[in-house]
Amino acid sequence: DGCRQALTARGAAELQDLRERAAVPLALRRRVGVASLVPGSGCTTVAVELARFLSSARNDRVRFVSAQGPSPRPERGLEGTSVETLELEPPEGPADVEAGWGRHRASSDRYDLTVTDWGTSPLARIRDLAEHSHVLCLVTTAERASIQHALDIAAAIGERTRVVLVAVDVHRRAGIAAEKLVSRLPFPAVLVRHDRALGAGAARGLDGVRMLRLGARVIDAAAGISAPPVPAPVPAPTAMFAPVATPVPAPGSASAPELVPTAASARHQAPTSPRVSPQAPA
């Protein structure tokens, strides 16, 4: 009973912390892009649910922009919320992205947060989409290879845009190993699952606790609290860390042995400069 109460208290404390982080005020208007790396990973559902959550958890004025054109799918609707929707024609290249955002900018001063559903985008366009976002949610499936691919992309575009990885367990097969993998990535990430009731026509597509985690991570990134993604360190060759023998003076010599610094001592002596990531333009 004591263990169960401790777990319950820890869970309640985590939920309270997530709610507070998701409600942190933002000094400037922020643009949150949502793009998927592979078709069928749930990008539109993530974008819609994120816009719905942010409008309910915050006092901000939220706009949902669809860059995929109109869609008949029921989960696309945001009826009953304060979210305003804007539908753009699916962009074919950087010029189309600029033209579409011209429509948004004409009235963007009325909105504190903009969530844009970019849909499935080829790798060549991900960088262009990141230029139009302060935070980019990369949506992928919950398989290890897909998560690794997203990590590589995040490391490449993370110099200018904060990245949040959303691994969607579309088929509800991800287990403890997937949970640990996502939790240990070197940038903000969350594993979400489709609601079992979605197939029966449920209005909500993702479970609430994980959406709370996603919302908190997105606001952390938008507020500049979370660190930008960094590439995983590459192990150095073993030979670099081989022990270096100290020379021994010849018999009868009065000279002291010259100390040869090892790779480990060189690391401690060489100062490191902090990495500063430039922020995306407001």
PDB file of C-alpha atoms in Angstrom, residues 41-267:
ATOM      1  CA  SER A  41       2.015   8.253 -38.911  1.00  0.00           C
ATOM      2  CA  GLY A  42      -0.845  10.384 -37.544  1.00  0.00           C
ATOM      3  CA  CYS A  43       0.461  13.861 -38.368  1.00  0.00           C
ATOM      4  CA  THR A  44      -2.957  15.496 -38.805  1.00  0.00           C
ATOM      5  CA  THR A  45      -4.306  13.897 -35.626  1.00  0.00           C
ATOM      6  CA  VAL A  46      -1.294  15.158 -33.659  1.00  0.00           C
ATOM      7  CA  ALA A  47      -1.660  18.674 -35.091  1.00  0.00           C
ATOM      8  CA  VAL A  48      -5.393  18.878 -34.384  1.00  0.00           C
ATOM      9  CA  GLU A  49      -5.107  17.452 -30.875  1.00  0.00           C
ATOM     10  CA  LEU A  50      -2.190  19.781 -30.090  1.00  0.00           C
ATOM     11  CA  ALA A  51      -4.184  22.841 -31.206  1.00  0.00           C
ATOM     12  CA  ARG A  52      -7.178  21.624 -29.188  1.00  0.00           C
ATOM     13  CA  PHE A  53      -5.056  21.066 -26.087  1.00  0.00           C
ATOM     14  CA  LEU A  54      -3.268  24.423 -26.279  1.00  0.00           C
ATOM     15  CA  SER A  55      -6.549  26.282 -26.650  1.00  0.00           C
ATOM     16  CA  SER A  56      -7.985  24.550 -23.573  1.00  0.00           C
ATOM     17  CA  ALA A  57      -4.891  24.706 -21.350  1.00  0.00           C
ATOM     18  CA  ARG A  58      -3.900  28.302 -22.087  1.00  0.00           C
ATOM     19  CA  ASN A  59      -5.469  31.736 -22.451  1.00  0.00           C
ATOM     20  CA  ASP A  60      -3.798  32.212 -25.834  1.00  0.00           C
ATOM     21  CA  ARG A  61      -5.641  32.783 -29.078  1.00  0.00           C
ATOM     22  CA  VAL A  62      -4.824  29.720 -31.188  1.00  0.00           C
ATOM     23  CA  ARG A  63      -5.028  29.331 -34.956  1.00  0.00           C
ATOM     24  CA  PHE A  64      -4.857  25.993 -36.750  1.00  0.00           C
ATOM     25  CA  VAL A  65      -3.455  26.172 -40.271  1.00  0.00           C
ATOM     26  CA  SER A  66      -3.852  23.235 -42.620  1.00  0.00           C
ATOM     27  CA  ALA A  67      -1.289  23.221 -45.419  1.00  0.00           C
ATOM     28  CA  GLN A  68      -2.836  20.075 -46.881  1.00  0.00           C
ATOM     29  CA  GLY A  69      -6.082  21.601 -48.108  1.00  0.00           C
ATOM     30  CA  PRO A  70      -9.587  20.575 -47.005  1.00  0.00           C
ATOM     31  CA  SER A  71     -10.089  17.103 -45.586  1.00  0.00           C
ATOM     32  CA  PRO A  72     -13.316  15.132 -44.991  1.00  0.00           C
ATOM     33  CA  ARG A  73     -11.905  13.200 -42.032  1.00  0.00           C
ATOM     34  CA  PRO A  74     -13.958  13.681 -38.838  1.00  0.00           C
ATOM     35  CA  GLU A  75     -10.918  14.100 -36.562  1.00  0.00           C
ATOM     36  CA  ARG A  76     -10.004  17.181 -38.575  1.00  0.00           C
ATOM     37  CA  GLY A  77     -12.841  19.186 -37.032  1.00  0.00           C
ATOM     38  CA  LEU A  78     -12.240  21.609 -34.197  1.00  0.00           C
ATOM     39  CA  GLU A  79     -15.881  22.405 -33.579  1.00  0.00           C
ATOM     40  CA  GLY A  80     -16.696  23.453 -30.053  1.00  0.00           C
ATOM     41  CA  THR A  81     -13.278  25.041 -29.479  1.00  0.00           C
ATOM     42  CA  SER A  82     -12.013  28.604 -29.748  1.00  0.00           C
ATOM     43  CA  VAL A  83      -9.467  27.580 -32.382  1.00  0.00           C
ATOM     44  CA  GLU A  84      -9.779  29.358 -35.721  1.00  0.00           C
ATOM     45  CA  THR A  85      -8.853  27.333 -38.792  1.00  0.00           C
ATOM     46  CA  LEU A  86      -7.192  28.443 -42.002  1.00  0.00           C
ATOM     47  CA  GLU A  87      -6.781  26.083 -44.943  1.00  0.00           C
ATOM     48  CA  LEU A  88      -4.030  26.603 -47.506  1.00  0.00           C
ATOM     49  CA  GLU A  89      -3.351  24.781 -50.722  1.00  0.00           C
ATOM     50  CA  PRO A  90      -0.775  21.992 -50.296  1.00  0.00           C
ATOM     51  CA  PRO A  91       2.641  23.566 -50.959  1.00  0.00           C
ATOM     52  CA  GLU A  92       4.789  22.129 -53.723  1.00  0.00           C
ATOM     53  CA  GLY A  93       7.955  24.063 -52.947  1.00  0.00           C
ATOM     54  CA  PRO A  94       9.488  26.931 -50.955  1.00  0.00           C
ATOM     55  CA  ALA A  95       7.755  29.545 -53.147  1.00  0.00           C
ATOM     56  CA  ASP A  96       4.354  28.054 -52.340  1.00  0.00           C
ATOM     57  CA  VAL A  97       5.185  28.032 -48.643  1.00  0.00           C
ATOM     58  CA  GLU A  98       5.995  31.752 -48.809  1.00  0.00           C
ATOM     59  CA  ALA A  99       2.758  32.513 -50.675  1.00  0.00           C
ATOM     60  CA  GLY A 100       0.672  30.567 -48.177  1.00  0.00           C
ATOM     61  CA  TRP A 101       2.277  32.254 -45.216  1.00  0.00           C
ATOM     62  CA  GLY A 102       1.516  35.600 -46.796  1.00  0.00           C
ATOM     63  CA  ARG A 103      -2.174  34.851 -46.207  1.00  0.00           C
ATOM     64  CA  HIS A 104      -1.484  33.903 -42.616  1.00  0.00           C
ATOM     65  CA  ARG A 105       0.658  36.954 -41.845  1.00  0.00           C
ATOM     66  CA  ALA A 106      -2.106  39.277 -43.015  1.00  0.00           C
ATOM     67  CA  SER A 107      -4.031  38.446 -39.830  1.00  0.00           C
ATOM     68  CA  SER A 108      -1.430  36.676 -37.671  1.00  0.00           C
ATOM     69  CA  ASP A 109      -1.265  39.529 -35.161  1.00  0.00           C
ATOM     70  CA  ARG A 110      -4.607  38.333 -33.748  1.00  0.00           C
ATOM     71  CA  TYR A 111      -3.159  34.969 -32.650  1.00  0.00           C
ATOM     72  CA  ASP A 112      -0.662  34.062 -29.950  1.00  0.00           C
ATOM     73  CA  LEU A 113      -0.041  30.505 -31.154  1.00  0.00           C
ATOM     74  CA  THR A 114      -0.258  29.068 -34.658  1.00  0.00           C
ATOM     75  CA  VAL A 115      -0.235  25.302 -35.170  1.00  0.00           C
ATOM     76  CA  THR A 116       0.380  24.299 -38.792  1.00  0.00           C
ATOM     77  CA  ASP A 117      -0.248  20.834 -40.164  1.00  0.00           C
ATOM     78  CA  TRP A 118       2.293  20.406 -42.983  1.00  0.00           C
ATOM     79  CA  GLY A 119       1.493  16.731 -43.485  1.00  0.00           C
ATOM     80  CA  THR A 120       3.986  14.263 -44.921  1.00  0.00           C
ATOM     81  CA  SER A 121       6.937  16.213 -46.268  1.00  0.00           C
ATOM     82  CA  PRO A 122      10.013  15.019 -48.156  1.00  0.00           C
ATOM     83  CA  LEU A 123      13.348  15.489 -46.477  1.00  0.00           C
ATOM     84  CA  ALA A 124      14.336  18.258 -48.897  1.00  0.00           C
ATOM     85  CA  ARG A 125      11.393  20.388 -47.688  1.00  0.00           C
ATOM     86  CA  ILE A 126      11.763  19.793 -43.956  1.00  0.00           C
ATOM     87  CA  ARG A 127      14.429  22.490 -43.679  1.00  0.00           C
ATOM     88  CA  ASP A 128      12.201  24.993 -45.529  1.00  0.00           C
ATOM     89  CA  LEU A 129       9.318  24.216 -43.169  1.00  0.00           C
ATOM     90  CA  ALA A 130      11.595  24.623 -40.160  1.00  0.00           C
ATOM     91  CA  GLU A 131      12.428  28.151 -41.321  1.00  0.00           C
ATOM     92  CA  HIS A 132       8.748  29.055 -40.849  1.00  0.00           C
ATOM     93  CA  SER A 133       8.483  27.549 -37.347  1.00  0.00           C
ATOM     94  CA  HIS A 134       9.792  28.442 -33.926  1.00  0.00           C
ATOM     95  CA  VAL A 135       9.061  24.832 -32.894  1.00  0.00           C
ATOM     96  CA  LEU A 136       8.853  21.908 -35.310  1.00  0.00           C
ATOM     97  CA  CYS A 137       7.134  18.689 -34.222  1.00  0.00           C
ATOM     98  CA  LEU A 138       8.541  15.790 -36.232  1.00  0.00           C
ATOM     99  CA  VAL A 139       5.920  13.037 -36.286  1.00  0.00           C
ATOM    100  CA  THR A 140       7.089   9.508 -36.984  1.00  0.00           C
ATOM    101  CA  THR A 141       6.047   5.978 -36.226  1.00  0.00           C
ATOM    102  CA  ALA A 142       7.254   4.312 -33.026  1.00  0.00           C
ATOM    103  CA  GLU A 143       9.691   1.935 -34.761  1.00  0.00           C
ATOM    104  CA  ARG A 144      13.360   2.146 -33.906  1.00  0.00           C
ATOM    105  CA  ALA A 145      14.519   2.862 -37.477  1.00  0.00           C
ATOM    106  CA  SER A 146      11.989   5.681 -37.865  1.00  0.00           C
ATOM    107  CA  ILE A 147      13.008   7.249 -34.551  1.00  0.00           C
ATOM    108  CA  GLN A 148      16.682   7.086 -35.569  1.00  0.00           C
ATOM    109  CA  HIS A 149      15.830   8.822 -38.852  1.00  0.00           C
ATOM    110  CA  ALA A 150      14.015  11.589 -36.957  1.00  0.00           C
ATOM    111  CA  LEU A 151      17.000  11.993 -34.632  1.00  0.00           C
ATOM    112  CA  ASP A 152      19.313  12.537 -37.603  1.00  0.00           C
ATOM    113  CA  ILE A 153      16.983  15.161 -39.079  1.00  0.00           C
ATOM    114  CA  ALA A 154      16.584  16.932 -35.732  1.00  0.00           C
ATOM    115  CA  ALA A 155      20.350  17.178 -35.341  1.00  0.00           C
ATOM    116  CA  ALA A 156      20.591  18.720 -38.820  1.00  0.00           C
ATOM    117  CA  ILE A 157      17.897  21.400 -38.417  1.00  0.00           C
ATOM    118  CA  GLY A 158      18.183  22.025 -34.688  1.00  0.00           C
ATOM    119  CA  GLU A 159      20.637  24.891 -35.056  1.00  0.00           C
ATOM    120  CA  ARG A 160      17.826  27.338 -35.855  1.00  0.00           C
ATOM    121  CA  THR A 161      14.568  25.609 -34.899  1.00  0.00           C
ATOM    122  CA  ARG A 162      13.630  23.833 -31.689  1.00  0.00           C
ATOM    123  CA  VAL A 163      12.531  20.277 -32.446  1.00  0.00           C
ATOM    124  CA  VAL A 164      10.115  18.007 -30.580  1.00  0.00           C
ATOM    125  CA  LEU A 165       9.882  14.396 -31.718  1.00  0.00           C
ATOM    126  CA  VAL A 166       6.440  12.768 -31.622  1.00  0.00           C
ATOM    127  CA  ALA A 167       6.629   8.981 -31.969  1.00  0.00           C
ATOM    128  CA  VAL A 168       3.102   7.704 -32.621  1.00  0.00           C
ATOM    129  CA  ASP A 169       2.301   4.116 -31.751  1.00  0.00           C
ATOM    130  CA  VAL A 170      -0.294   3.820 -34.505  1.00  0.00           C
ATOM    131  CA  HIS A 171      -0.761   0.064 -34.118  1.00  0.00           C
ATOM    132  CA  ARG A 172      -0.385   0.073 -30.308  1.00  0.00           C
ATOM    133  CA  ARG A 173       2.534  -2.327 -30.352  1.00  0.00           C
ATOM    134  CA  ALA A 174       5.195  -0.204 -28.632  1.00  0.00           C
ATOM    135  CA  GLY A 175       6.355  -1.616 -25.306  1.00  0.00           C
ATOM    136  CA  ILE A 176       8.694  -0.674 -22.474  1.00  0.00           C
ATOM    137  CA  ALA A 177      11.739  -0.684 -24.774  1.00  0.00           C
ATOM    138  CA  ALA A 178      10.157   1.982 -26.999  1.00  0.00           C
ATOM    139  CA  GLU A 179       9.219   4.062 -23.944  1.00  0.00           C
ATOM    140  CA  LYS A 180      12.811   4.004 -22.684  1.00  0.00           C
ATOM    141  CA  LEU A 181      14.230   4.768 -26.121  1.00  0.00           C
ATOM    142  CA  VAL A 182      12.067   7.859 -26.546  1.00  0.00           C
ATOM    143  CA  SER A 183      12.680   9.073 -22.991  1.00  0.00           C
ATOM    144  CA  ARG A 184      16.470   8.933 -23.452  1.00  0.00           C
ATOM    145  CA  LEU A 185      16.738  10.837 -26.717  1.00  0.00           C
ATOM    146  CA  PRO A 186      18.988  13.932 -26.588  1.00  0.00           C
ATOM    147  CA  PHE A 187      16.098  16.295 -27.395  1.00  0.00           C
ATOM    148  CA  PRO A 188      12.444  16.662 -26.301  1.00  0.00           C
ATOM    149  CA  ALA A 189      10.359  13.666 -27.342  1.00  0.00           C
ATOM    150  CA  VAL A 190       7.141  11.933 -26.389  1.00  0.00           C
ATOM    151  CA  LEU A 191       5.543   8.620 -27.276  1.00  0.00           C
ATOM    152  CA  VAL A 192       1.796   8.864 -27.929  1.00  0.00           C
ATOM    153  CA  ARG A 193      -0.779   6.226 -28.702  1.00  0.00           C
ATOM    154  CA  HIS A 194      -3.948   6.376 -30.732  1.00  0.00           C
ATOM    155  CA  ASP A 195      -7.083   6.082 -28.623  1.00  0.00           C
ATOM    156  CA  ARG A 196      -8.699   2.642 -28.890  1.00  0.00           C
ATOM    157  CA  ALA A 197     -12.067   4.340 -29.306  1.00  0.00           C
ATOM    158  CA  LEU A 198     -10.918   6.291 -32.375  1.00  0.00           C
ATOM    159  CA  GLY A 199     -12.114   3.558 -34.697  1.00  0.00           C
ATOM    160  CA  ALA A 200     -15.597   3.804 -33.155  1.00  0.00           C
ATOM    161  CA  GLY A 201     -15.874   7.474 -34.094  1.00  0.00           C
ATOM    162  CA  ALA A 202     -14.388   9.073 -30.978  1.00  0.00           C
ATOM    163  CA  ALA A 203     -13.772  12.795 -31.283  1.00  0.00           C
ATOM    164  CA  ARG A 204     -10.423  12.583 -29.487  1.00  0.00           C
ATOM    165  CA  GLY A 205      -7.578  10.795 -31.200  1.00  0.00           C
ATOM    166  CA  LEU A 206      -4.770  10.613 -28.617  1.00  0.00           C
ATOM    167  CA  ASP A 207      -4.703   9.817 -24.914  1.00  0.00           C
ATOM    168  CA  GLY A 208      -4.848  12.766 -22.544  1.00  0.00           C
ATOM    169  CA  VAL A 209      -1.783  12.243 -20.328  1.00  0.00           C
ATOM    170  CA  ARG A 210       0.582  11.898 -23.270  1.00  0.00           C
ATOM    171  CA  MET A 211      -0.946  14.941 -24.962  1.00  0.00           C
ATOM    172  CA  LEU A 212      -0.284  16.818 -21.741  1.00  0.00           C
ATOM    173  CA  ARG A 213       3.353  15.765 -21.972  1.00  0.00           C
ATOM    174  CA  LEU A 214       3.514  16.822 -25.607  1.00  0.00           C
ATOM    175  CA  GLY A 215       1.936  20.189 -24.852  1.00  0.00           C
ATOM    176  CA  ALA A 216       4.385  20.831 -22.016  1.00  0.00           C
ATOM    177  CA  ARG A 217       7.366  19.953 -24.205  1.00  0.00           C
ATOM    178  CA  VAL A 218       6.135  22.186 -27.029  1.00  0.00           C
ATOM    179  CA  ILE A 219       5.679  25.163 -24.696  1.00  0.00           C
ATOM    180  CA  ASP A 220       9.095  24.481 -23.128  1.00  0.00           C
ATOM    181  CA  ALA A 221      10.603  24.695 -26.603  1.00  0.00           C
ATOM    182  CA  ALA A 222       8.568  27.761 -27.571  1.00  0.00           C
ATOM    183  CA  ALA A 223       9.691  29.541 -24.402  1.00  0.00           C
ATOM    184  CA  GLY A 224      13.327  28.594 -25.032  1.00  0.00           C
ATOM    185  CA  ILE A 225      13.511  26.430 -21.911  1.00  0.00           C
ATOM    186  CA  SER A 226      14.422  23.145 -23.570  1.00  0.00           C
ATOM    187  CA  ALA A 227      17.870  22.629 -25.035  1.00  0.00           C
ATOM    188  CA  PRO A 228      18.266  22.323 -28.810  1.00  0.00           C
ATOM    189  CA  PRO A 229      18.969  18.828 -30.146  1.00  0.00           C
ATOM    190  CA  VAL A 230      22.565  17.696 -30.338  1.00  0.00           C
ATOM    191  CA  PRO A 231      24.043  14.845 -32.344  1.00  0.00           C
ATOM    192  CA  ALA A 232      24.927  11.712 -30.414  1.00  0.00           C
ATOM    193  CA  PRO A 233      28.648  11.670 -29.547  1.00  0.00           C
ATOM    194  CA  VAL A 234      30.845   9.462 -31.705  1.00  0.00           C
ATOM    195  CA  PRO A 235      33.145   7.197 -29.653  1.00  0.00           C
ATOM    196  CA  ALA A 236      36.823   7.940 -30.188  1.00  0.00           C
ATOM    197  CA  PRO A 237      39.163   5.204 -31.390  1.00  0.00           C
ATOM    198  CA  THR A 238      40.505   3.014 -28.622  1.00  0.00           C
ATOM    199  CA  ALA A 239      44.102   3.814 -29.604  1.00  0.00           C
ATOM    200  CA  MET A 240      43.617   7.441 -28.574  1.00  0.00           C
ATOM    201  CA  PHE A 241      43.098   6.379 -24.981  1.00  0.00           C
ATOM    202  CA  ALA A 242      45.965   3.875 -24.778  1.00  0.00           C
ATOM    203  CA  PRO A 243      48.256   4.523 -21.789  1.00  0.00           C
ATOM    204  CA  VAL A 244      51.366   6.517 -22.670  1.00  0.00           C
ATOM    205  CA  ALA A 245      54.584   5.242 -21.140  1.00  0.00           C
ATOM    206  CA  THR A 246      56.614   7.744 -19.143  1.00  0.00           C
ATOM    207  CA  PRO A 247      60.218   7.879 -20.379  1.00  0.00           C
ATOM    208  CA  VAL A 248      62.786   6.634 -17.877  1.00  0.00           C
ATOM    209  CA  PRO A 249      66.108   8.545 -17.652  1.00  0.00           C
ATOM    210  CA  ALA A 250      69.309   6.726 -18.436  1.00  0.00           C
ATOM    211  CA  PRO A 251      71.282   5.477 -15.449  1.00  0.00           C
ATOM    212  CA  GLY A 252      73.354   8.260 -13.954  1.00  0.00           C
ATOM    213  CA  SER A 253      71.350  11.037 -15.670  1.00  0.00           C
ATOM    214  CA  ALA A 254      70.206  13.915 -13.462  1.00  0.00           C
ATOM    215  CA  SER A 255      67.436  15.024 -15.754  1.00  0.00           C
ATOM    216  CA  ALA A 256      63.888  14.378 -14.619  1.00  0.00           C
ATOM    217  CA  PRO A 257      61.549  12.438 -16.929  1.00  0.00           C
ATOM    218  CA  GLU A 258      59.447  14.573 -19.240  1.00  0.00           C
ATOM    219  CA  LEU A 259      55.738  14.060 -18.653  1.00  0.00           C
ATOM    220  CA  VAL A 260      53.760  13.217 -21.759  1.00  0.00           C
ATOM    221  CA  PRO A 261      50.098  14.299 -21.528  1.00  0.00           C
ATOM    222  CA  THR A 262      47.562  11.628 -22.256  1.00  0.00           C
ATOM    223  CA  ALA A 263      44.316  12.180 -24.187  1.00  0.00           C
ATOM    224  CA  ALA A 264      42.380  12.124 -20.912  1.00  0.00           C
ATOM    225  CA  SER A 265      44.520  14.833 -19.302  1.00  0.00           C
ATOM    226  CA  ALA A 266      44.297  16.951 -22.446  1.00  0.00           C
ATOM    227  CA  ARG A 267      40.525  16.878 -22.192  1.00  0.00           C
TER     228      ARG A 267
END
